[in-house]
Amino acid sequence: MKFTRQQWQWIFYDWANSGYGILVVTAVLPVYFKAVADHAGVGAANSTALWGYANSFGTLIISLLAPLLGALADYPHAKKRWLNLFTWLGIVLTIGLALVPTKYWQLLLIVYIGSIIGYSGGNLFYDSFLTDVADNKQMDRVSSTGYGMGYLGGVVAFIIFLVAELSKGFGGLLNSYGVAQFSFILAAIWWIIFAWPLLKNGYQRYSVNSVANPFIDSLRRLRITLHHINQYKQLTWFLVAYFFYIDGVDTIFTMATVIGKDLGIQTTMLMVVLLVVQLIAVPFSILYGWLANKFSTRRIIMLGIIIYFFICLYALRLETLVDFWILAILVGTSQGGLQALSRSYFGRLVPKNNSSEFFGFYNILGKFSAILGPFIVGVVTQWTGKSTVGAASLSILFALGLVMFIFASAIKDK
């Protein structure tokens, strides 16, 4: 399949914010925060829990606003404006992470929460652009290629960070804290450069009619959608399933590094593991799109959920570096593909003119679920004193998600 120029611009937004995803959310900031918190006298289990709580709280705000923001973006030419607003918010606050004095770990979490709002809000409008750049037959391949290129972009940004890390801060120019702060600046610059084509040229193909007061009209449209939600039974039940299984996916993504630290794995080795996971995710994300075209999107989504269920159970036996490697490789095979196909599956179900509004509900359930998962891991980890048990507790979310997805895919809307 040959992609159009607009599709490539859309795909490269995933490349652009992947630096934030890998450097800030997954690899560096969790370790940096634990080091800062440890220096302030915060225990390992408590700092792990606080990291989980911060991720939960950070997604709460954008989750509650997502349907309204999505509805506001469905007016002509509005989607690009909202994409720009939240993208720049995320970029500026990512730079802010590097400027927070190391003794203020509470402020570090607050700035991180703000950057998550920008990152998550930007992804809402980016996701909804999928219906503008691809038709139903193209969505699986475009969406999965977006995730694949995103992981590849993350690998390249991560390698630049590793050069700084392994060279001891470019030959001593930066201390360990300085290397982490450099990574935040790198993530922001990466975001600016590769998101710029979509931010500048994004074209909204579908929209609702213009009105004098978009805010009031958006509230009216949301009320009508919720009142007539029974008209979208398959879409609604898919969102219920998505709520559960994507919760586990996002939680494993955000909590993996701190769990590795609790196992005693050295920071440098954690960075190597995460790099390999990103590399594995590149071809497997694209493979999921190919498999979806060959065997159906429904079957491959189910496969991804089942793999994640066993990943959670495997977490119970995590003791050594080899165990962590096995778990990480399994995550790399399915993380991007499951997310990509979920996005394209939903994109085919939504009314195209109201795609941002419906992707707002997709976002609210995807992000609202990310409040529950880290909270569960945090509570179970504090209760048992073992973060591996906390990770294993996520298996119930994948089991529920699978059952709900099977039910949803059997429904046919009138």
PDB file of N, CA and C in Angstrom, residues 108-188:
ATOM      1  N   LEU A 108       8.077  18.526  40.439  1.00  0.00           N
ATOM      2  CA  LEU A 108       8.386  17.695  39.274  1.00  0.00           C
ATOM      3  C   LEU A 108       7.153  16.899  38.851  1.00  0.00           C
ATOM      4  N   LEU A 109       6.455  16.327  39.825  1.00  0.00           N
ATOM      5  CA  LEU A 109       5.242  15.571  39.514  1.00  0.00           C
ATOM      6  C   LEU A 109       4.153  16.476  38.945  1.00  0.00           C
ATOM      7  N   ILE A 110       4.032  17.689  39.460  1.00  0.00           N
ATOM      8  CA  ILE A 110       3.007  18.618  38.976  1.00  0.00           C
ATOM      9  C   ILE A 110       3.257  18.998  37.517  1.00  0.00           C
ATOM     10  N   VAL A 111       4.517  19.320  37.189  1.00  0.00           N
ATOM     11  CA  VAL A 111       4.851  19.662  35.805  1.00  0.00           C
ATOM     12  C   VAL A 111       4.629  18.458  34.895  1.00  0.00           C
ATOM     13  N   TYR A 112       4.961  17.276  35.382  1.00  0.00           N
ATOM     14  CA  TYR A 112       4.732  16.057  34.606  1.00  0.00           C
ATOM     15  C   TYR A 112       3.243  15.868  34.319  1.00  0.00           C
ATOM     16  N   ILE A 113       2.409  16.105  35.322  1.00  0.00           N
ATOM     17  CA  ILE A 113       0.966  15.987  35.127  1.00  0.00           C
ATOM     18  C   ILE A 113       0.503  16.933  34.024  1.00  0.00           C
ATOM     19  N   GLY A 114       1.011  18.169  34.036  1.00  0.00           N
ATOM     20  CA  GLY A 114       0.656  19.115  32.988  1.00  0.00           C
ATOM     21  C   GLY A 114       1.106  18.657  31.612  1.00  0.00           C
ATOM     22  N   SER A 115       2.301  18.083  31.541  1.00  0.00           N
ATOM     23  CA  SER A 115       2.793  17.610  30.240  1.00  0.00           C
ATOM     24  C   SER A 115       1.974  16.434  29.726  1.00  0.00           C
ATOM     25  N   ILE A 116       1.498  15.598  30.652  1.00  0.00           N
ATOM     26  CA  ILE A 116       0.637  14.478  30.272  1.00  0.00           C
ATOM     27  C   ILE A 116      -0.669  14.991  29.669  1.00  0.00           C
ATOM     28  N   ILE A 117      -1.193  16.085  30.222  1.00  0.00           N
ATOM     29  CA  ILE A 117      -2.417  16.675  29.677  1.00  0.00           C
ATOM     30  C   ILE A 117      -2.187  17.114  28.226  1.00  0.00           C
ATOM     31  N   GLY A 118      -1.052  17.775  27.973  1.00  0.00           N
ATOM     32  CA  GLY A 118      -0.743  18.192  26.613  1.00  0.00           C
ATOM     33  C   GLY A 118      -0.548  17.018  25.675  1.00  0.00           C
ATOM     34  N   TYR A 119       0.189  16.030  26.131  1.00  0.00           N
ATOM     35  CA  TYR A 119       0.464  14.832  25.330  1.00  0.00           C
ATOM     36  C   TYR A 119      -0.829  14.071  25.022  1.00  0.00           C
ATOM     37  N   SER A 120      -1.644  13.844  26.045  1.00  0.00           N
ATOM     38  CA  SER A 120      -2.885  13.082  25.862  1.00  0.00           C
ATOM     39  C   SER A 120      -3.895  13.855  25.028  1.00  0.00           C
ATOM     40  N   GLY A 121      -4.004  15.170  25.269  1.00  0.00           N
ATOM     41  CA  GLY A 121      -4.915  15.973  24.465  1.00  0.00           C
ATOM     42  C   GLY A 121      -4.505  16.002  23.003  1.00  0.00           C
ATOM     43  N   GLY A 122      -3.210  16.134  22.746  1.00  0.00           N
ATOM     44  CA  GLY A 122      -2.732  16.096  21.370  1.00  0.00           C
ATOM     45  C   GLY A 122      -3.062  14.787  20.692  1.00  0.00           C
ATOM     46  N   ASN A 123      -2.925  13.687  21.425  1.00  0.00           N
ATOM     47  CA  ASN A 123      -3.225  12.374  20.852  1.00  0.00           C
ATOM     48  C   ASN A 123      -4.700  12.205  20.523  1.00  0.00           C
ATOM     49  N   LEU A 124      -5.577  12.861  21.306  1.00  0.00           N
ATOM     50  CA  LEU A 124      -7.012  12.816  21.014  1.00  0.00           C
ATOM     51  C   LEU A 124      -7.280  13.329  19.601  1.00  0.00           C
ATOM     52  N   PHE A 125      -6.751  14.496  19.279  1.00  0.00           N
ATOM     53  CA  PHE A 125      -7.015  15.096  17.970  1.00  0.00           C
ATOM     54  C   PHE A 125      -6.218  14.400  16.868  1.00  0.00           C
ATOM     55  N   TYR A 126      -5.035  13.926  17.199  1.00  0.00           N
ATOM     56  CA  TYR A 126      -4.252  13.132  16.244  1.00  0.00           C
ATOM     57  C   TYR A 126      -5.003  11.863  15.862  1.00  0.00           C
ATOM     58  N   ASP A 127      -5.510  11.139  16.846  1.00  0.00           N
ATOM     59  CA  ASP A 127      -6.265   9.915  16.571  1.00  0.00           C
ATOM     60  C   ASP A 127      -7.480  10.193  15.693  1.00  0.00           C
ATOM     61  N   SER A 128      -8.195  11.267  16.006  1.00  0.00           N
ATOM     62  CA  SER A 128      -9.412  11.553  15.249  1.00  0.00           C
ATOM     63  C   SER A 128      -9.106  11.973  13.818  1.00  0.00           C
ATOM     64  N   PHE A 129      -7.891  12.431  13.546  1.00  0.00           N
ATOM     65  CA  PHE A 129      -7.482  12.756  12.178  1.00  0.00           C
ATOM     66  C   PHE A 129      -7.388  11.497  11.310  1.00  0.00           C
ATOM     67  N   LEU A 130      -7.373  10.322  11.917  1.00  0.00           N
ATOM     68  CA  LEU A 130      -7.279   9.083  11.149  1.00  0.00           C
ATOM     69  C   LEU A 130      -8.419   8.969  10.150  1.00  0.00           C
ATOM     70  N   THR A 131      -9.616   9.376  10.548  1.00  0.00           N
ATOM     71  CA  THR A 131     -10.761   9.284   9.643  1.00  0.00           C
ATOM     72  C   THR A 131     -10.645  10.280   8.489  1.00  0.00           C
ATOM     73  N   ASP A 132      -9.830  11.322   8.654  1.00  0.00           N
ATOM     74  CA  ASP A 132      -9.637  12.317   7.598  1.00  0.00           C
ATOM     75  C   ASP A 132      -8.564  11.901   6.601  1.00  0.00           C
ATOM     76  N   VAL A 133      -7.631  11.079   7.020  1.00  0.00           N
ATOM     77  CA  VAL A 133      -6.506  10.733   6.143  1.00  0.00           C
ATOM     78  C   VAL A 133      -6.630   9.347   5.522  1.00  0.00           C
ATOM     79  N   ALA A 134      -7.558   8.517   6.015  1.00  0.00           N
ATOM     80  CA  ALA A 134      -7.660   7.140   5.505  1.00  0.00           C
ATOM     81  C   ALA A 134      -9.112   6.698   5.439  1.00  0.00           C
ATOM     82  N   ASP A 135      -9.454   5.913   4.410  1.00  0.00           N
ATOM     83  CA  ASP A 135     -10.794   5.332   4.357  1.00  0.00           C
ATOM     84  C   ASP A 135     -10.803   4.034   5.159  1.00  0.00           C
ATOM     85  N   ASN A 136     -11.961   3.399   5.255  1.00  0.00           N
ATOM     86  CA  ASN A 136     -12.094   2.218   6.111  1.00  0.00           C
ATOM     87  C   ASN A 136     -11.142   1.095   5.734  1.00  0.00           C
ATOM     88  N   LYS A 137     -10.885   0.908   4.437  1.00  0.00           N
ATOM     89  CA  LYS A 137     -10.002  -0.174   3.999  1.00  0.00           C
ATOM     90  C   LYS A 137      -8.532   0.113   4.323  1.00  0.00           C
ATOM     91  N   GLN A 138      -8.183   1.389   4.412  1.00  0.00           N
ATOM     92  CA  GLN A 138      -6.789   1.774   4.649  1.00  0.00           C
ATOM     93  C   GLN A 138      -6.441   1.889   6.130  1.00  0.00           C
ATOM     94  N   MET A 139      -7.451   1.977   6.982  1.00  0.00           N
ATOM     95  CA  MET A 139      -7.210   2.365   8.370  1.00  0.00           C
ATOM     96  C   MET A 139      -6.261   1.436   9.121  1.00  0.00           C
ATOM     97  N   ASP A 140      -6.420   0.128   8.978  1.00  0.00           N
ATOM     98  CA  ASP A 140      -5.548  -0.809   9.710  1.00  0.00           C
ATOM     99  C   ASP A 140      -4.084  -0.586   9.348  1.00  0.00           C
ATOM    100  N   ARG A 141      -3.793  -0.468   8.042  1.00  0.00           N
ATOM    101  CA  ARG A 141      -2.403  -0.323   7.610  1.00  0.00           C
ATOM    102  C   ARG A 141      -1.838   1.046   7.999  1.00  0.00           C
ATOM    103  N   VAL A 142      -2.630   2.109   7.844  1.00  0.00           N
ATOM    104  CA  VAL A 142      -2.154   3.443   8.197  1.00  0.00           C
ATOM    105  C   VAL A 142      -1.930   3.540   9.697  1.00  0.00           C
ATOM    106  N   SER A 143      -2.904   3.053  10.476  1.00  0.00           N
ATOM    107  CA  SER A 143      -2.792   3.128  11.936  1.00  0.00           C
ATOM    108  C   SER A 143      -1.619   2.312  12.445  1.00  0.00           C
ATOM    109  N   SER A 144      -1.454   1.087  11.948  1.00  0.00           N
ATOM    110  CA  SER A 144      -0.367   0.231  12.428  1.00  0.00           C
ATOM    111  C   SER A 144       0.999   0.766  11.973  1.00  0.00           C
ATOM    112  N   THR A 145       1.056   1.356  10.784  1.00  0.00           N
ATOM    113  CA  THR A 145       2.318   1.960  10.339  1.00  0.00           C
ATOM    114  C   THR A 145       2.650   3.171  11.204  1.00  0.00           C
ATOM    115  N   GLY A 146       1.630   3.917  11.599  1.00  0.00           N
ATOM    116  CA  GLY A 146       1.848   5.031  12.512  1.00  0.00           C
ATOM    117  C   GLY A 146       2.488   4.573  13.805  1.00  0.00           C
ATOM    118  N   TYR A 147       1.960   3.506  14.382  1.00  0.00           N
ATOM    119  CA  TYR A 147       2.555   2.979  15.609  1.00  0.00           C
ATOM    120  C   TYR A 147       3.962   2.444  15.357  1.00  0.00           C
ATOM    121  N   GLY A 148       4.144   1.754  14.228  1.00  0.00           N
ATOM    122  CA  GLY A 148       5.471   1.220  13.927  1.00  0.00           C
ATOM    123  C   GLY A 148       6.500   2.319  13.769  1.00  0.00           C
ATOM    124  N   MET A 149       6.152   3.370  13.027  1.00  0.00           N
ATOM    125  CA  MET A 149       7.072   4.493  12.855  1.00  0.00           C
ATOM    126  C   MET A 149       7.268   5.241  14.174  1.00  0.00           C
ATOM    127  N   GLY A 150       6.229   5.259  14.987  1.00  0.00           N
ATOM    128  CA  GLY A 150       6.364   5.874  16.302  1.00  0.00           C
ATOM    129  C   GLY A 150       7.409   5.171  17.145  1.00  0.00           C
ATOM    130  N   TYR A 151       7.367   3.850  17.153  1.00  0.00           N
ATOM    131  CA  TYR A 151       8.369   3.096  17.904  1.00  0.00           C
ATOM    132  C   TYR A 151       9.763   3.298  17.320  1.00  0.00           C
ATOM    133  N   LEU A 152       9.851   3.365  15.990  1.00  0.00           N
ATOM    134  CA  LEU A 152      11.153   3.590  15.367  1.00  0.00           C
ATOM    135  C   LEU A 152      11.694   4.969  15.739  1.00  0.00           C
ATOM    136  N   GLY A 153      10.829   5.972  15.715  1.00  0.00           N
ATOM    137  CA  GLY A 153      11.241   7.300  16.141  1.00  0.00           C
ATOM    138  C   GLY A 153      11.691   7.310  17.581  1.00  0.00           C
ATOM    139  N   GLY A 154      10.979   6.541  18.418  1.00  0.00           N
ATOM    140  CA  GLY A 154      11.383   6.430  19.813  1.00  0.00           C
ATOM    141  C   GLY A 154      12.749   5.794  19.966  1.00  0.00           C
ATOM    142  N   VAL A 155      13.047   4.799  19.124  1.00  0.00           N
ATOM    143  CA  VAL A 155      14.352   4.132  19.165  1.00  0.00           C
ATOM    144  C   VAL A 155      15.468   5.124  18.858  1.00  0.00           C
ATOM    145  N   VAL A 156      15.274   5.917  17.797  1.00  0.00           N
ATOM    146  CA  VAL A 156      16.320   6.862  17.395  1.00  0.00           C
ATOM    147  C   VAL A 156      16.551   7.900  18.502  1.00  0.00           C
ATOM    148  N   ALA A 157      15.464   8.451  19.051  1.00  0.00           N
ATOM    149  CA  ALA A 157      15.601   9.423  20.150  1.00  0.00           C
ATOM    150  C   ALA A 157      16.255   8.772  21.360  1.00  0.00           C
ATOM    151  N   PHE A 158      15.903   7.519  21.623  1.00  0.00           N
ATOM    152  CA  PHE A 158      16.437   6.792  22.764  1.00  0.00           C
ATOM    153  C   PHE A 158      17.925   6.530  22.603  1.00  0.00           C
ATOM    154  N   ILE A 159      18.361   6.231  21.379  1.00  0.00           N
ATOM    155  CA  ILE A 159      19.780   5.997  21.117  1.00  0.00           C
ATOM    156  C   ILE A 159      20.581   7.268  21.394  1.00  0.00           C
ATOM    157  N   ILE A 160      20.047   8.408  21.002  1.00  0.00           N
ATOM    158  CA  ILE A 160      20.726   9.680  21.291  1.00  0.00           C
ATOM    159  C   ILE A 160      20.887   9.854  22.801  1.00  0.00           C
ATOM    160  N   PHE A 161      19.822   9.529  23.549  1.00  0.00           N
ATOM    161  CA  PHE A 161      19.912   9.597  25.004  1.00  0.00           C
ATOM    162  C   PHE A 161      20.956   8.616  25.541  1.00  0.00           C
ATOM    163  N   LEU A 162      20.983   7.391  24.976  1.00  0.00           N
ATOM    164  CA  LEU A 162      21.944   6.389  25.449  1.00  0.00           C
ATOM    165  C   LEU A 162      23.381   6.833  25.221  1.00  0.00           C
ATOM    166  N   VAL A 163      23.621   7.542  24.139  1.00  0.00           N
ATOM    167  CA  VAL A 163      24.964   8.077  23.897  1.00  0.00           C
ATOM    168  C   VAL A 163      25.361   8.991  25.047  1.00  0.00           C
ATOM    169  N   ALA A 164      24.430   9.852  25.457  1.00  0.00           N
ATOM    170  CA  ALA A 164      24.704  10.743  26.590  1.00  0.00           C
ATOM    171  C   ALA A 164      24.895   9.953  27.880  1.00  0.00           C
ATOM    172  N   GLU A 165      24.080   8.922  28.072  1.00  0.00           N
ATOM    173  CA  GLU A 165      24.139   8.127  29.299  1.00  0.00           C
ATOM    174  C   GLU A 165      25.439   7.320  29.371  1.00  0.00           C
ATOM    175  N   LEU A 166      25.781   6.622  28.295  1.00  0.00           N
ATOM    176  CA  LEU A 166      26.941   5.732  28.310  1.00  0.00           C
ATOM    177  C   LEU A 166      28.268   6.483  28.213  1.00  0.00           C
ATOM    178  N   SER A 167      28.216   7.710  27.709  1.00  0.00           N
ATOM    179  CA  SER A 167      29.441   8.520  27.638  1.00  0.00           C
ATOM    180  C   SER A 167      29.621   9.373  28.893  1.00  0.00           C
ATOM    181  N   LYS A 168      28.829   9.036  29.925  1.00  0.00           N
ATOM    182  CA  LYS A 168      28.905   9.788  31.189  1.00  0.00           C
ATOM    183  C   LYS A 168      28.651  11.277  30.972  1.00  0.00           C
ATOM    184  N   GLY A 169      27.565  11.542  30.240  1.00  0.00           N
ATOM    185  CA  GLY A 169      27.206  12.935  30.014  1.00  0.00           C
ATOM    186  C   GLY A 169      28.105  13.624  29.026  1.00  0.00           C
ATOM    187  N   PHE A 170      28.350  12.943  27.875  1.00  0.00           N
ATOM    188  CA  PHE A 170      29.226  13.483  26.823  1.00  0.00           C
ATOM    189  C   PHE A 170      30.605  13.832  27.388  1.00  0.00           C
ATOM    190  N   GLY A 171      31.195  12.838  28.036  1.00  0.00           N
ATOM    191  CA  GLY A 171      32.548  13.013  28.550  1.00  0.00           C
ATOM    192  C   GLY A 171      32.641  13.873  29.791  1.00  0.00           C
ATOM    193  N   GLY A 172      31.609  13.837  30.595  1.00  0.00           N
ATOM    194  CA  GLY A 172      31.645  14.563  31.858  1.00  0.00           C
ATOM    195  C   GLY A 172      31.044  15.956  31.814  1.00  0.00           C
ATOM    196  N   LEU A 173      30.480  16.347  30.671  1.00  0.00           N
ATOM    197  CA  LEU A 173      29.854  17.666  30.584  1.00  0.00           C
ATOM    198  C   LEU A 173      28.580  17.739  31.424  1.00  0.00           C
ATOM    199  N   LEU A 174      27.916  16.583  31.591  1.00  0.00           N
ATOM    200  CA  LEU A 174      26.681  16.523  32.364  1.00  0.00           C
ATOM    201  C   LEU A 174      26.800  15.465  33.447  1.00  0.00           C
ATOM    202  N   ASN A 175      26.250  15.748  34.632  1.00  0.00           N
ATOM    203  CA  ASN A 175      26.163  14.716  35.654  1.00  0.00           C
ATOM    204  C   ASN A 175      24.931  13.854  35.385  1.00  0.00           C
ATOM    205  N   SER A 176      24.654  12.890  36.264  1.00  0.00           N
ATOM    206  CA  SER A 176      23.543  11.969  36.004  1.00  0.00           C
ATOM    207  C   SER A 176      22.214  12.703  35.922  1.00  0.00           C
ATOM    208  N   TYR A 177      22.007  13.688  36.784  1.00  0.00           N
ATOM    209  CA  TYR A 177      20.788  14.487  36.710  1.00  0.00           C
ATOM    210  C   TYR A 177      20.758  15.290  35.410  1.00  0.00           C
ATOM    211  N   GLY A 178      21.899  15.800  35.004  1.00  0.00           N
ATOM    212  CA  GLY A 178      21.977  16.580  33.779  1.00  0.00           C
ATOM    213  C   GLY A 178      21.647  15.765  32.546  1.00  0.00           C
ATOM    214  N   VAL A 179      22.057  14.503  32.538  1.00  0.00           N
ATOM    215  CA  VAL A 179      21.732  13.622  31.414  1.00  0.00           C
ATOM    216  C   VAL A 179      20.219  13.437  31.321  1.00  0.00           C
ATOM    217  N   ALA A 180      19.571  13.223  32.458  1.00  0.00           N
ATOM    218  CA  ALA A 180      18.112  13.081  32.469  1.00  0.00           C
ATOM    219  C   ALA A 180      17.442  14.348  31.960  1.00  0.00           C
ATOM    220  N   GLN A 181      17.908  15.496  32.426  1.00  0.00           N
ATOM    221  CA  GLN A 181      17.330  16.764  31.992  1.00  0.00           C
ATOM    222  C   GLN A 181      17.558  17.002  30.503  1.00  0.00           C
ATOM    223  N   PHE A 182      18.719  16.574  30.009  1.00  0.00           N
ATOM    224  CA  PHE A 182      18.985  16.647  28.570  1.00  0.00           C
ATOM    225  C   PHE A 182      17.952  15.829  27.795  1.00  0.00           C
ATOM    226  N   SER A 183      17.576  14.679  28.322  1.00  0.00           N
ATOM    227  CA  SER A 183      16.609  13.819  27.631  1.00  0.00           C
ATOM    228  C   SER A 183      15.242  14.489  27.509  1.00  0.00           C
ATOM    229  N   PHE A 184      14.868  15.292  28.505  1.00  0.00           N
ATOM    230  CA  PHE A 184      13.583  15.990  28.432  1.00  0.00           C
ATOM    231  C   PHE A 184      13.616  17.066  27.341  1.00  0.00           C
ATOM    232  N   ILE A 185      14.732  17.777  27.250  1.00  0.00           N
ATOM    233  CA  ILE A 185      14.887  18.770  26.186  1.00  0.00           C
ATOM    234  C   ILE A 185      14.868  18.087  24.816  1.00  0.00           C
ATOM    235  N   LEU A 186      15.562  16.960  24.725  1.00  0.00           N
ATOM    236  CA  LEU A 186      15.588  16.199  23.477  1.00  0.00           C
ATOM    237  C   LEU A 186      14.179  15.780  23.069  1.00  0.00           C
ATOM    238  N   ALA A 187      13.374  15.281  24.025  1.00  0.00           N
ATOM    239  CA  ALA A 187      12.005  14.849  23.722  1.00  0.00           C
ATOM    240  C   ALA A 187      11.180  16.005  23.169  1.00  0.00           C
ATOM    241  N   ALA A 188      11.364  17.201  23.750  1.00  0.00           N
ATOM    242  CA  ALA A 188      10.606  18.369  23.302  1.00  0.00           C
ATOM    243  C   ALA A 188      11.010  18.793  21.893  1.00  0.00           C
TER     244      ALA A 188
END
